[in-house]
mmCIF file of C-alpha atoms in Angstrom:
data_model
loop_
_atom_site.group_PDB
_atom_site.id
_atom_site.type_symbol
_atom_site.label_atom_id
_atom_site.label_comp_id
_atom_site.label_asym_id
_atom_site.label_seq_id
_atom_site.Cartn_x
_atom_site.Cartn_y
_atom_site.Cartn_z
ATOM 1 C CA UNK A 1 -59.499 28.104 -51.723
ATOM 2 C CA UNK A 2 -62.247 29.735 -49.656
ATOM 3 C CA UNK A 3 -65.573 28.744 -48.121
ATOM 4 C CA UNK A 4 -68.365 29.324 -50.676
ATOM 5 C CA UNK A 5 -70.017 32.758 -50.725
ATOM 6 C CA UNK A 6 -73.433 31.077 -50.707
ATOM 7 C CA UNK A 7 -72.830 29.354 -47.374
ATOM 8 C CA UNK A 8 -71.418 32.511 -45.799
ATOM 9 C CA UNK A 9 -74.360 34.576 -47.078
ATOM 10 C CA UNK A 10 -76.831 32.091 -45.650
ATOM 11 C CA UNK A 11 -75.019 32.174 -42.310
ATOM 12 C CA UNK A 12 -75.025 35.974 -42.255
ATOM 13 C CA UNK A 13 -78.737 36.144 -43.044
ATOM 14 C CA UNK A 14 -79.567 33.682 -40.265
ATOM 15 C CA UNK A 15 -77.498 35.680 -37.783
ATOM 16 C CA UNK A 16 -79.170 38.953 -38.785
ATOM 17 C CA UNK A 17 -82.585 37.394 -38.291
ATOM 18 C CA UNK A 18 -81.524 36.001 -34.912
ATOM 19 C CA UNK A 19 -80.394 39.393 -33.662
ATOM 20 C CA UNK A 20 -83.834 40.830 -34.389
ATOM 21 C CA UNK A 21 -85.478 38.191 -32.218
ATOM 22 C CA UNK A 22 -83.183 37.842 -29.243
ATOM 23 C CA UNK A 23 -81.302 40.012 -26.774
ATOM 24 C CA UNK A 24 -77.572 40.624 -26.996
ATOM 25 C CA UNK A 25 -76.996 38.261 -24.094
ATOM 26 C CA UNK A 26 -78.545 35.245 -25.835
ATOM 27 C CA UNK A 27 -76.300 32.989 -27.872
ATOM 28 C CA UNK A 28 -78.855 30.797 -29.574
ATOM 29 C CA UNK A 29 -82.462 30.601 -30.660
ATOM 30 C CA UNK A 30 -85.240 28.123 -30.029
ATOM 31 C CA UNK A 31 -87.762 26.336 -32.240
ATOM 32 C CA UNK A 32 -87.588 26.709 -36.017
ATOM 33 C CA UNK A 33 -84.898 29.408 -35.947
ATOM 34 C CA UNK A 34 -82.625 27.196 -33.840
ATOM 35 C CA UNK A 35 -83.066 24.371 -36.330
ATOM 36 C CA UNK A 36 -82.145 26.746 -39.137
ATOM 37 C CA UNK A 37 -78.967 27.844 -37.373
ATOM 38 C CA UNK A 38 -77.960 24.228 -36.758
ATOM 39 C CA UNK A 39 -78.402 23.553 -40.462
ATOM 40 C CA UNK A 40 -76.211 26.554 -41.310
ATOM 41 C CA UNK A 41 -73.533 25.184 -38.982
ATOM 42 C CA UNK A 42 -73.723 21.751 -40.593
ATOM 43 C CA UNK A 43 -73.332 23.253 -44.050
ATOM 44 C CA UNK A 44 -70.412 25.406 -42.924
ATOM 45 C CA UNK A 45 -68.793 22.311 -41.421
ATOM 46 C CA UNK A 46 -69.146 20.274 -44.613
ATOM 47 C CA UNK A 47 -67.831 23.113 -46.767
ATOM 48 C CA UNK A 48 -64.892 23.838 -44.453
ATOM 49 C CA UNK A 49 -63.875 20.178 -44.344
ATOM 50 C CA UNK A 50 -63.969 19.962 -48.153
ATOM 51 C CA UNK A 51 -61.836 23.083 -48.373
ATOM 52 C CA UNK A 52 -59.295 21.819 -45.846
ATOM 53 C CA UNK A 53 -59.148 18.368 -47.421
ATOM 54 C CA UNK A 54 -58.379 19.970 -50.799
ATOM 55 C CA UNK A 55 -55.169 21.660 -49.629
ATOM 56 C CA UNK A 56 -52.136 20.440 -51.534
ATOM 57 C CA UNK A 57 -49.214 18.870 -49.599
ATOM 58 C CA UNK A 58 -47.053 21.989 -49.981
ATOM 59 C CA UNK A 59 -49.789 24.248 -48.559
ATOM 60 C CA UNK A 60 -50.316 21.822 -45.701
ATOM 61 C CA UNK A 61 -46.603 21.655 -44.860
ATOM 62 C CA UNK A 62 -46.216 25.425 -45.050
ATOM 63 C CA UNK A 63 -49.189 26.105 -42.788
ATOM 64 C CA UNK A 64 -48.096 23.491 -40.267
ATOM 65 C CA UNK A 65 -44.533 24.827 -40.184
ATOM 66 C CA UNK A 66 -45.714 28.411 -39.692
ATOM 67 C CA UNK A 67 -48.089 27.328 -36.915
ATOM 68 C CA UNK A 68 -45.327 25.385 -35.147
ATOM 69 C CA UNK A 69 -43.013 28.387 -35.300
ATOM 70 C CA UNK A 70 -45.756 30.745 -34.100
ATOM 71 C CA UNK A 71 -46.650 28.615 -31.091
ATOM 72 C CA UNK A 72 -43.033 27.893 -30.157
ATOM 73 C CA UNK A 73 -42.437 31.643 -30.098
ATOM 74 C CA UNK A 74 -45.630 32.438 -28.214
ATOM 75 C CA UNK A 75 -45.194 33.761 -24.665
ATOM 76 C CA UNK A 76 -47.875 31.379 -23.397
ATOM 77 C CA UNK A 77 -45.917 28.404 -24.696
ATOM 78 C CA UNK A 78 -42.488 29.261 -23.346
ATOM 79 C CA UNK A 79 -44.068 30.427 -20.087
ATOM 80 C CA UNK A 80 -45.991 27.198 -19.592
ATOM 81 C CA UNK A 81 -45.043 24.069 -17.680
ATOM 82 C CA UNK A 82 -48.211 22.223 -18.690
ATOM 83 C CA UNK A 83 -49.158 21.776 -22.341
ATOM 84 C CA UNK A 84 -52.501 20.330 -23.406
ATOM 85 C CA UNK A 85 -52.628 19.719 -27.146
ATOM 86 C CA UNK A 86 -54.637 17.734 -29.675
ATOM 87 C CA UNK A 87 -52.938 15.080 -31.803
ATOM 88 C CA UNK A 88 -53.460 15.992 -35.442
ATOM 89 C CA UNK A 89 -55.493 13.599 -37.569
ATOM 90 C CA UNK A 90 -56.577 13.524 -41.206
ATOM 91 C CA UNK A 91 -56.270 16.923 -42.868
ATOM 92 C CA UNK A 92 -55.815 18.859 -39.616
ATOM 93 C CA UNK A 93 -52.839 21.159 -39.206
ATOM 94 C CA UNK A 94 -49.892 19.042 -38.010
ATOM 95 C CA UNK A 95 -49.061 19.207 -34.290
ATOM 96 C CA UNK A 96 -46.554 16.342 -34.116
ATOM 97 C CA UNK A 97 -43.407 18.483 -34.220
ATOM 98 C CA UNK A 98 -44.854 20.837 -31.636
ATOM 99 C CA UNK A 99 -45.709 17.967 -29.284
ATOM 100 C CA UNK A 100 -42.221 16.466 -29.669
ATOM 101 C CA UNK A 101 -40.562 19.814 -28.931
ATOM 102 C CA UNK A 102 -42.716 20.373 -25.852
ATOM 103 C CA UNK A 103 -41.719 16.933 -24.556
ATOM 104 C CA UNK A 104 -38.064 17.641 -25.353
ATOM 105 C CA UNK A 105 -38.251 20.884 -23.357
ATOM 106 C CA UNK A 106 -39.467 18.982 -20.316
ATOM 107 C CA UNK A 107 -43.024 20.283 -20.262
ATOM 108 C CA UNK A 108 -45.797 18.085 -18.903
ATOM 109 C CA UNK A 109 -47.616 17.189 -22.108
ATOM 110 C CA UNK A 110 -51.186 15.888 -22.092
ATOM 111 C CA UNK A 111 -53.217 14.794 -25.122
ATOM 112 C CA UNK A 112 -56.925 13.958 -25.390
ATOM 113 C CA UNK A 113 -58.667 10.621 -25.115
ATOM 114 C CA UNK A 114 -62.397 10.107 -25.643
ATOM 115 C CA UNK A 115 -63.962 7.831 -23.040
ATOM 116 C CA UNK A 116 -67.407 6.398 -23.689
ATOM 117 C CA UNK A 117 -69.957 5.358 -21.086
ATOM 118 C CA UNK A 118 -68.558 1.824 -21.366
ATOM 119 C CA UNK A 119 -65.055 3.031 -20.499
ATOM 120 C CA UNK A 120 -63.827 2.224 -23.987
ATOM 121 C CA UNK A 121 -62.940 4.340 -27.016
ATOM 122 C CA UNK A 122 -65.954 3.140 -29.000
ATOM 123 C CA UNK A 123 -67.669 5.613 -31.320
ATOM 124 C CA UNK A 124 -70.911 3.604 -31.292
ATOM 125 C CA UNK A 125 -71.735 4.602 -27.718
ATOM 126 C CA UNK A 126 -73.791 7.778 -27.390
ATOM 127 C CA UNK A 127 -72.338 9.126 -24.144
ATOM 128 C CA UNK A 128 -68.709 10.146 -24.381
ATOM 129 C CA UNK A 129 -66.361 12.527 -22.560
ATOM 130 C CA UNK A 130 -62.887 13.798 -23.354
ATOM 131 C CA UNK A 131 -60.018 13.689 -20.851
ATOM 132 C CA UNK A 132 -56.317 14.483 -21.210
ATOM 133 C CA UNK A 133 -53.552 12.022 -20.299
ATOM 134 C CA UNK A 134 -49.841 12.607 -20.078
ATOM 135 C CA UNK A 135 -47.478 11.316 -22.754
ATOM 136 C CA UNK A 136 -43.692 11.301 -22.853
ATOM 137 C CA UNK A 137 -43.379 10.111 -26.473
ATOM 138 C CA UNK A 138 -45.716 9.983 -29.464
ATOM 139 C CA UNK A 139 -44.905 6.290 -29.807
ATOM 140 C CA UNK A 140 -47.147 5.730 -26.759
ATOM 141 C CA UNK A 141 -50.245 6.655 -28.768
ATOM 142 C CA UNK A 142 -52.628 4.014 -30.105
ATOM 143 C CA UNK A 143 -55.541 4.198 -32.511
ATOM 144 C CA UNK A 144 -58.602 5.348 -30.605
ATOM 145 C CA UNK A 145 -61.857 7.205 -31.128
ATOM 146 C CA UNK A 146 -62.659 7.361 -34.862
ATOM 147 C CA UNK A 147 -59.097 6.275 -35.623
ATOM 148 C CA UNK A 148 -57.466 9.250 -33.890
ATOM 149 C CA UNK A 149 -54.155 8.509 -32.100
ATOM 150 C CA UNK A 150 -54.802 8.554 -28.344
ATOM 151 C CA UNK A 151 -53.000 7.762 -25.089
ATOM 152 C CA UNK A 152 -53.825 4.467 -23.436
ATOM 153 C CA UNK A 153 -55.538 6.113 -20.482
ATOM 154 C CA UNK A 154 -53.165 4.361 -18.053
ATOM 155 C CA UNK A 155 -50.855 7.348 -17.580
ATOM 156 C CA UNK A 156 -51.294 10.453 -15.408
ATOM 157 C CA UNK A 157 -54.618 12.176 -16.023
ATOM 158 C CA UNK A 158 -54.727 15.963 -16.236
ATOM 159 C CA UNK A 159 -56.406 17.463 -13.194
ATOM 160 C CA UNK A 160 -57.479 21.084 -13.441
ATOM 161 C CA UNK A 161 -56.302 23.518 -10.780
ATOM 162 C CA UNK A 162 -57.155 27.190 -11.215
ATOM 163 C CA UNK A 163 -53.888 28.233 -9.592
ATOM 164 C CA UNK A 164 -51.932 26.366 -12.304
ATOM 165 C CA UNK A 165 -53.800 27.885 -15.249
ATOM 166 C CA UNK A 166 -51.346 30.766 -15.607
ATOM 167 C CA UNK A 167 -48.599 28.324 -16.573
ATOM 168 C CA UNK A 168 -50.794 26.096 -18.728
ATOM 169 C CA UNK A 169 -51.534 26.271 -22.472
ATOM 170 C CA UNK A 170 -54.346 24.437 -24.262
ATOM 171 C CA UNK A 171 -54.164 24.104 -28.044
ATOM 172 C CA UNK A 172 -57.424 23.103 -29.693
ATOM 173 C CA UNK A 173 -58.433 22.047 -33.218
ATOM 174 C CA UNK A 174 -61.472 23.074 -35.214
ATOM 175 C CA UNK A 175 -63.182 22.842 -38.569
ATOM 176 C CA UNK A 176 -63.815 26.571 -39.074
ATOM 177 C CA UNK A 177 -63.155 29.849 -37.252
ATOM 178 C CA UNK A 178 -64.170 33.486 -37.596
ATOM 179 C CA UNK A 179 -62.835 36.892 -36.632
ATOM 180 C CA UNK A 180 -65.013 36.960 -33.519
ATOM 181 C CA UNK A 181 -63.114 33.979 -32.029
ATOM 182 C CA UNK A 182 -65.995 31.621 -32.735
ATOM 183 C CA UNK A 183 -64.934 28.054 -33.356
ATOM 184 C CA UNK A 184 -66.850 25.353 -35.219
ATOM 185 C CA UNK A 185 -65.748 21.886 -34.147
ATOM 186 C CA UNK A 186 -66.789 18.444 -35.289
ATOM 187 C CA UNK A 187 -70.193 18.576 -33.620
ATOM 188 C CA UNK A 188 -69.676 16.557 -30.427
ATOM 189 C CA UNK A 189 -68.887 19.477 -28.112
ATOM 190 C CA UNK A 190 -65.918 17.749 -26.459
ATOM 191 C CA UNK A 191 -63.845 20.910 -25.906
ATOM 192 C CA UNK A 192 -66.863 22.973 -24.820
ATOM 193 C CA UNK A 193 -67.731 20.353 -22.209
ATOM 194 C CA UNK A 194 -64.133 20.005 -21.070
ATOM 195 C CA UNK A 195 -63.698 23.766 -20.581
ATOM 196 C CA UNK A 196 -67.160 24.529 -19.170
ATOM 197 C CA UNK A 197 -66.067 24.446 -15.503
ATOM 198 C CA UNK A 198 -62.475 25.637 -16.068
ATOM 199 C CA UNK A 199 -62.780 29.411 -16.294
ATOM 200 C CA UNK A 200 -59.124 30.185 -15.642
ATOM 201 C CA UNK A 201 -57.996 27.719 -18.298
ATOM 202 C CA UNK A 202 -60.375 29.273 -20.828
ATOM 203 C CA UNK A 203 -58.099 32.323 -20.736
ATOM 204 C CA UNK A 204 -55.138 30.211 -21.913
ATOM 205 C CA UNK A 205 -56.639 28.581 -24.998
ATOM 206 C CA UNK A 206 -55.534 28.906 -28.611
ATOM 207 C CA UNK A 207 -57.362 27.375 -31.573
ATOM 208 C CA UNK A 208 -55.189 26.688 -34.612
ATOM 209 C CA UNK A 209 -55.823 25.845 -38.240
ATOM 210 C CA UNK A 210 -55.128 26.784 -41.842
ATOM 211 C CA UNK A 211 -55.995 30.188 -43.272
ATOM 212 C CA UNK A 212 -58.626 28.621 -45.539
ATOM 213 C CA UNK A 213 -60.597 27.634 -42.431
ATOM 214 C CA UNK A 214 -61.449 31.265 -41.627
ATOM 215 C CA UNK A 215 -65.033 32.237 -42.500
ATOM 216 C CA UNK A 216 -67.001 35.465 -42.180
ATOM 217 C CA UNK A 217 -69.244 34.433 -39.290
ATOM 218 C CA UNK A 218 -70.154 31.241 -37.453
ATOM 219 C CA UNK A 219 -73.646 31.197 -35.899
ATOM 220 C CA UNK A 220 -73.204 30.719 -32.159
ATOM 221 C CA UNK A 221 -74.821 27.989 -30.108
ATOM 222 C CA UNK A 222 -75.647 27.915 -26.427
ATOM 223 C CA UNK A 223 -72.747 26.358 -24.559
ATOM 224 C CA UNK A 224 -70.085 27.340 -27.099
ATOM 225 C CA UNK A 225 -66.830 28.382 -25.437
ATOM 226 C CA UNK A 226 -64.621 30.649 -27.523
ATOM 227 C CA UNK A 227 -60.873 30.062 -27.612
ATOM 228 C CA UNK A 228 -59.043 33.078 -26.220
ATOM 229 C CA UNK A 229 -57.010 33.330 -29.406
ATOM 230 C CA UNK A 230 -57.400 31.943 -32.940
ATOM 231 C CA UNK A 231 -54.328 31.457 -35.135
ATOM 232 C CA UNK A 232 -54.853 30.347 -38.737
ATOM 233 C CA UNK A 233 -51.868 30.284 -41.100
#
């Protein structure tokens, strides 16, 4: 099941128009064109989520198994001591087995927690940031932001050090991806904000998903940070 041709065509037309109005260095437009691109992104997001949600259990298991095997065999994984990884939720590709294996191998495993301006995982607050906290078992996770399993926030917090980036791997989720390494998330910009001041870590990022989440082109937005690799299976 693929993203509709209509949505992809609309996205391609918007991108072509944008290129005629901006320089190669610009990632986004302003005014009415910017609004149009944001609408294209919203439509792509809705369509991609419908497509992913429609996967049958066998397709979901197969994709998750292949992803787990691919990451476990990846040189960045077996060469890393620090593993930052999202906890799968809803129809996302399953990361549970991968997290358990990383813990079993003795890696320092950190998973994300969304902290609002109140210091609580409350989706009704406008200001929110994402941080990573260490876990030693998935049983430590509790329901958090929008129902996603999260650490309590009482364990060791991940602190970025550029000198450690070469032995660190960050695995990130997404709603849709394209062949240019663009990633469309859920619209809050948590991973873009987290990575913005971590240039060395940006070079050790992999976005993962199902093959059906690949689209022709995602219109870029100012502030988007591309994963260094995209693996969809």
